Tab-separated table of N, CA and C in Angstrom:
chain	number	residue	atom	x	y	z
A	7	THR	N	4.161	16.561	-14.210
A	7	THR	CA	3.904	15.361	-13.434
A	7	THR	C	5.169	14.552	-13.203
A	8	GLN	N	6.329	15.119	-13.420
A	8	GLN	CA	7.581	14.384	-13.258
A	8	GLN	C	7.975	14.329	-11.785
A	9	LYS	N	7.182	13.600	-11.023
A	9	LYS	CA	7.448	13.389	-9.607
A	9	LYS	C	7.689	11.910	-9.426
A	10	GLY	N	8.533	11.539	-8.516
A	10	GLY	CA	8.808	10.119	-8.346
A	10	GLY	C	9.218	9.786	-6.938
A	11	GLY	N	9.251	8.516	-6.676
A	11	GLY	CA	9.691	8.011	-5.388
A	11	GLY	C	10.195	6.605	-5.586
A	12	SER	N	10.922	6.119	-4.628
A	12	SER	CA	11.429	4.754	-4.736
A	12	SER	C	11.715	4.214	-3.341
A	13	MET	N	11.900	2.921	-3.293
A	13	MET	CA	12.332	2.268	-2.060
A	13	MET	C	13.060	0.999	-2.465
A	14	HIS	N	13.893	0.505	-1.604
A	14	HIS	CA	14.656	-0.705	-1.896
A	14	HIS	C	14.019	-1.888	-1.166
A	15	VAL	N	13.905	-3.010	-1.888
A	15	VAL	CA	13.330	-4.222	-1.320
A	15	VAL	C	14.219	-5.405	-1.689
A	16	ASP	N	14.086	-6.476	-0.963
A	16	ASP	CA	14.804	-7.712	-1.259
A	16	ASP	C	14.127	-8.375	-2.455
A	17	VAL	N	14.830	-8.453	-3.576
A	17	VAL	CA	14.229	-8.994	-4.800
A	17	VAL	C	14.002	-10.493	-4.721
A	18	GLN	N	14.515	-11.142	-3.702
A	18	GLN	CA	14.322	-12.581	-3.544
A	18	GLN	C	13.046	-12.904	-2.765
A	19	GLN	N	12.338	-11.877	-2.293
A	19	GLN	CA	11.125	-12.055	-1.499
A	19	GLN	C	9.900	-11.590	-2.281
A	20	TRP	N	8.713	-12.079	-1.879
A	20	TRP	CA	7.448	-11.614	-2.457
A	20	TRP	C	7.066	-10.304	-1.787
A	21	HIS	N	6.454	-9.411	-2.547
A	21	HIS	CA	6.041	-8.112	-2.017
A	21	HIS	C	4.632	-7.783	-2.497
A	22	THR	N	3.974	-6.913	-1.749
A	22	THR	CA	2.660	-6.413	-2.117
A	22	THR	C	2.810	-4.946	-2.490
A	23	TYR	N	2.521	-4.646	-3.754
A	23	TYR	CA	2.603	-3.274	-4.253
A	23	TYR	C	1.194	-2.705	-4.341
A	24	THR	N	1.047	-1.448	-3.968
A	24	THR	CA	-0.262	-0.813	-3.917
A	24	THR	C	-0.219	0.545	-4.600
A	25	VAL	N	-1.237	0.818	-5.397
A	25	VAL	CA	-1.505	2.165	-5.887
A	25	VAL	C	-2.932	2.466	-5.459
A	26	GLU	N	-3.083	3.421	-4.579
A	26	GLU	CA	-4.407	3.808	-4.097
A	26	GLU	C	-4.773	5.140	-4.740
A	27	TRP	N	-5.739	5.104	-5.607
A	27	TRP	CA	-6.128	6.244	-6.440
A	27	TRP	C	-7.401	6.851	-5.880
A	28	ARG	N	-7.272	7.992	-5.253
A	28	ARG	CA	-8.407	8.714	-4.676
A	28	ARG	C	-8.659	9.977	-5.505
A	29	PRO	N	-9.808	10.615	-5.326
A	29	PRO	CA	-10.097	11.818	-6.130
A	29	PRO	C	-9.081	12.949	-5.962
A	30	GLU	N	-8.451	13.064	-4.795
A	30	GLU	CA	-7.551	14.190	-4.531
A	30	GLU	C	-6.095	13.787	-4.309
A	31	VAL	N	-5.802	12.477	-4.342
A	31	VAL	CA	-4.438	12.031	-4.066
A	31	VAL	C	-4.241	10.628	-4.634
A	32	VAL	N	-3.006	10.319	-5.036
A	32	VAL	CA	-2.637	8.968	-5.432
A	32	VAL	C	-1.473	8.552	-4.533
A	33	LEU	N	-1.627	7.390	-3.872
A	33	LEU	CA	-0.601	6.876	-2.957
A	33	LEU	C	0.053	5.647	-3.582
A	34	PHE	N	1.367	5.548	-3.470
A	34	PHE	CA	2.117	4.386	-3.943
A	34	PHE	C	2.791	3.751	-2.735
A	35	ALA	N	2.658	2.421	-2.600
A	35	ALA	CA	3.195	1.748	-1.420
A	35	ALA	C	3.765	0.385	-1.799
A	36	CYS	N	4.640	-0.103	-0.949
A	36	CYS	CA	5.166	-1.462	-1.058
A	36	CYS	C	5.140	-2.063	0.338
A	37	ASP	N	4.513	-3.218	0.469
A	37	ASP	CA	4.384	-3.893	1.768
A	37	ASP	C	3.818	-2.956	2.829
A	38	ASP	N	2.781	-2.210	2.438
A	38	ASP	CA	2.062	-1.271	3.314
A	38	ASP	C	2.877	-0.061	3.749
A	39	THR	N	4.028	0.180	3.114
A	39	THR	CA	4.821	1.368	3.391
A	39	THR	C	4.685	2.328	2.217
A	40	VAL	N	4.066	3.482	2.447
A	40	VAL	CA	3.879	4.474	1.390
A	40	VAL	C	5.223	5.125	1.086
A	41	TYR	N	5.599	5.119	-0.205
A	41	TYR	CA	6.876	5.738	-0.577
A	41	TYR	C	6.706	6.923	-1.522
A	42	GLN	N	5.477	7.178	-1.994
A	42	GLN	CA	5.236	8.357	-2.826
A	42	GLN	C	3.778	8.767	-2.692
A	43	VAL	N	3.547	10.059	-2.556
A	43	VAL	CA	2.199	10.621	-2.497
A	43	VAL	C	2.121	11.712	-3.546
A	44	PHE	N	1.121	11.629	-4.410
A	44	PHE	CA	0.931	12.596	-5.483
A	44	PHE	C	-0.382	13.319	-5.226
A	45	HIS	N	-0.303	14.583	-4.776
A	45	HIS	CA	-1.493	15.368	-4.423
A	45	HIS	C	-2.030	16.125	-5.642
A	46	LYS	N	-3.363	16.218	-5.713
A	46	LYS	CA	-3.991	17.009	-6.770
A	46	LYS	C	-3.761	18.478	-6.467
A	47	GLU	N	-3.116	19.172	-7.387
A	47	GLU	CA	-2.829	20.592	-7.207
A	47	GLU	C	-3.617	21.473	-8.164
A	48	SER	N	-4.304	20.825	-9.136
A	48	SER	CA	-5.038	21.581	-10.147
A	48	SER	C	-5.937	20.621	-10.922
A	49	ASP	N	-6.932	21.167	-11.613
A	49	ASP	CA	-7.753	20.373	-12.529
A	49	ASP	C	-7.125	20.304	-13.917
A	50	ASP	N	-6.055	21.045	-14.126
A	50	ASP	CA	-5.353	21.043	-15.413
A	50	ASP	C	-4.780	19.646	-15.665
A	51	PRO	N	-5.129	19.002	-16.797
A	51	PRO	CA	-4.627	17.654	-17.084
A	51	PRO	C	-3.098	17.556	-17.146
A	52	ALA	N	-2.420	18.663	-17.419
A	52	ALA	CA	-0.961	18.651	-17.426
A	52	ALA	C	-0.394	18.532	-16.010
A	53	VAL	N	-1.188	18.921	-15.014
A	53	VAL	CA	-0.761	18.855	-13.615
A	53	VAL	C	-1.362	17.644	-12.910
A	54	TRP	N	-2.615	17.326	-13.231
A	54	TRP	CA	-3.323	16.179	-12.628
A	54	TRP	C	-3.898	15.328	-13.761
A	55	PRO	N	-3.127	14.390	-14.297
A	55	PRO	CA	-3.566	13.618	-15.471
A	55	PRO	C	-4.431	12.412	-15.135
A	56	PHE	N	-4.939	12.325	-13.909
A	56	PHE	CA	-5.610	11.110	-13.445
A	56	PHE	C	-7.125	11.125	-13.599
A	57	ASN	N	-7.688	12.076	-14.328
A	57	ASN	CA	-9.127	12.124	-14.547
A	57	ASN	C	-9.499	11.449	-15.862
A	58	GLN	N	-8.920	10.297	-16.128
A	58	GLN	CA	-9.209	9.530	-17.335
A	58	GLN	C	-8.925	8.060	-17.053
A	59	GLU	N	-9.330	7.200	-17.980
A	59	GLU	CA	-9.067	5.771	-17.816
A	59	GLU	C	-7.587	5.477	-18.053
A	60	PHE	N	-7.079	4.459	-17.344
A	60	PHE	CA	-5.690	4.044	-17.476
A	60	PHE	C	-5.628	2.530	-17.648
A	61	PHE	N	-4.495	2.053	-18.083
A	61	PHE	CA	-4.209	0.626	-18.161
A	61	PHE	C	-3.139	0.293	-17.138
A	62	LEU	N	-3.169	-0.916	-16.623
A	62	LEU	CA	-2.138	-1.390	-15.698
A	62	LEU	C	-1.025	-2.018	-16.517
A	63	ILE	N	0.188	-1.505	-16.360
A	63	ILE	CA	1.361	-2.055	-17.042
A	63	ILE	C	2.339	-2.498	-15.961
A	64	LEU	N	2.706	-3.760	-15.984
A	64	LEU	CA	3.681	-4.292	-15.033
A	64	LEU	C	5.018	-4.363	-15.754
A	65	ASN	N	6.002	-3.668	-15.237
A	65	ASN	CA	7.267	-3.501	-15.922
A	65	ASN	C	8.420	-3.767	-14.972
A	66	MET	N	9.435	-4.455	-15.456
A	66	MET	CA	10.649	-4.635	-14.672
A	66	MET	C	11.764	-3.863	-15.371
A	67	ALA	N	12.263	-2.850	-14.727
A	67	ALA	CA	13.379	-2.092	-15.278
A	67	ALA	C	14.663	-2.860	-14.983
A	68	VAL	N	15.481	-3.019	-15.993
A	68	VAL	CA	16.744	-3.748	-15.847
A	68	VAL	C	17.837	-2.747	-15.544
A	69	GLY	N	18.657	-3.066	-14.579
A	69	GLY	CA	19.712	-2.156	-14.143
A	69	GLY	C	20.858	-2.052	-15.117
A	70	GLY	N	21.937	-1.565	-14.663
A	70	GLY	CA	23.112	-1.316	-15.481
A	70	GLY	C	23.561	0.110	-15.282
A	71	ASP	N	24.739	0.425	-15.764
A	71	ASP	CA	25.317	1.743	-15.536
A	71	ASP	C	25.344	2.624	-16.781
A	72	TRP	N	24.854	2.139	-17.898
A	72	TRP	CA	25.028	2.880	-19.137
A	72	TRP	C	23.968	3.932	-19.376
A	73	GLY	N	22.785	3.764	-18.838
A	73	GLY	CA	21.725	4.744	-19.049
A	73	GLY	C	21.276	4.841	-20.499
A	74	GLY	N	21.467	3.810	-21.280
A	74	GLY	CA	21.046	3.797	-22.680
A	74	GLY	C	22.018	4.447	-23.636
A	75	ALA	N	23.072	5.058	-23.122
A	75	ALA	CA	24.007	5.773	-23.986
A	75	ALA	C	24.814	4.846	-24.887
A	76	HIS	N	25.032	3.608	-24.464
A	76	HIS	CA	25.882	2.684	-25.226
A	76	HIS	C	25.137	1.416	-25.609
A	77	GLY	N	23.826	1.451	-25.703
A	77	GLY	CA	23.064	0.255	-26.032
A	77	GLY	C	22.709	-0.517	-24.778
A	78	VAL	N	22.567	-1.832	-24.903
A	78	VAL	CA	22.155	-2.679	-23.787
A	78	VAL	C	23.387	-3.223	-23.074
A	79	ASP	N	23.423	-3.057	-21.762
A	79	ASP	CA	24.498	-3.605	-20.933
A	79	ASP	C	24.145	-5.052	-20.616
A	80	GLU	N	24.706	-5.995	-21.353
A	80	GLU	CA	24.384	-7.414	-21.192
A	80	GLU	C	24.668	-7.912	-19.779
A	81	ALA	N	25.609	-7.307	-19.067
A	81	ALA	CA	25.924	-7.720	-17.699
A	81	ALA	C	24.741	-7.481	-16.757
A	82	ALA	N	23.831	-6.592	-17.137
A	82	ALA	CA	22.665	-6.304	-16.296
A	82	ALA	C	21.723	-7.498	-16.220
A	83	PHE	N	21.848	-8.460	-17.145
A	83	PHE	CA	20.967	-9.625	-17.165
A	83	PHE	C	21.533	-10.807	-16.393
A	84	SER	N	22.713	-10.674	-15.822
A	84	SER	CA	23.315	-11.786	-15.088
A	84	SER	C	23.000	-11.668	-13.602
A	85	GLY	N	23.086	-12.783	-12.903
A	85	GLY	CA	22.866	-12.774	-11.464
A	85	GLY	C	21.418	-12.965	-11.078
A	86	ASN	N	21.152	-12.808	-9.793
A	86	ASN	CA	19.806	-13.007	-9.259
A	86	ASN	C	18.950	-11.762	-9.452
A	87	GLY	N	17.650	-11.976	-9.394
A	87	GLY	CA	16.725	-10.848	-9.432
A	87	GLY	C	16.332	-10.407	-10.818
A	88	GLN	N	16.615	-11.187	-11.841
A	88	GLN	CA	16.284	-10.776	-13.205
A	88	GLN	C	15.020	-11.438	-13.723
A	89	ILE	N	14.226	-12.014	-12.841
A	89	ILE	CA	12.949	-12.622	-13.198
A	89	ILE	C	11.857	-11.908	-12.414
A	90	MET	N	10.800	-11.533	-13.108
A	90	MET	CA	9.674	-10.889	-12.443
A	90	MET	C	8.518	-11.880	-12.431
A	91	GLU	N	8.107	-12.308	-11.250
A	91	GLU	CA	6.989	-13.233	-11.100
A	91	GLU	C	5.831	-12.508	-10.424
A	92	ILE	N	4.648	-12.630	-10.993
A	92	ILE	CA	3.443	-11.999	-10.453
A	92	ILE	C	2.540	-13.107	-9.943
A	93	ASP	N	2.228	-13.069	-8.657
A	93	ASP	CA	1.343	-14.072	-8.077
A	93	ASP	C	-0.109	-13.747	-8.403
A	94	TRP	N	-0.508	-12.496	-8.237
A	94	TRP	CA	-1.866	-12.080	-8.546
A	94	TRP	C	-1.924	-10.562	-8.647
A	95	VAL	N	-2.962	-10.068	-9.297
A	95	VAL	CA	-3.239	-8.642	-9.414
A	95	VAL	C	-4.714	-8.447	-9.100
A	96	ARG	N	-5.011	-7.473	-8.257
A	96	ARG	CA	-6.401	-7.154	-7.932
A	96	ARG	C	-6.613	-5.671	-8.161
A	97	ILE	N	-7.640	-5.344	-8.888
A	97	ILE	CA	-8.002	-3.953	-9.128
A	97	ILE	C	-9.399	-3.743	-8.569
A	98	GLU	N	-9.528	-2.738	-7.728
A	98	GLU	CA	-10.817	-2.452	-7.091
A	98	GLU	C	-11.223	-1.017	-7.386
A	99	GLN	N	-12.510	-0.815	-7.512
A	99	GLN	CA	-13.036	0.534	-7.611
A	99	GLN	C	-13.851	0.801	-6.369
A	100	ARG	N	-13.556	1.899	-5.705
A	100	ARG	CA	-14.279	2.234	-4.476
A	100	ARG	C	-15.025	3.528	-4.636
């Protein structure tokens, strides 16, 4: 399941993030732009781990160039964009 996608956004603006979880596909989007699609390729939980309950975790990854090899890069905490503000979260079952 090591598949990923990303997109760049202005961290000074508000954004709408979406995860649309369907029986055969999971879509990831930001501001209505899909940036990753994960298709069901098997019923094997190692390939399709989405047939179970999950928790929502909101996480802000902090940048830097060290990749964890030298501890925490304190310079990564300076400047703009180091605050994560959540206006609201909505979870729907369809």
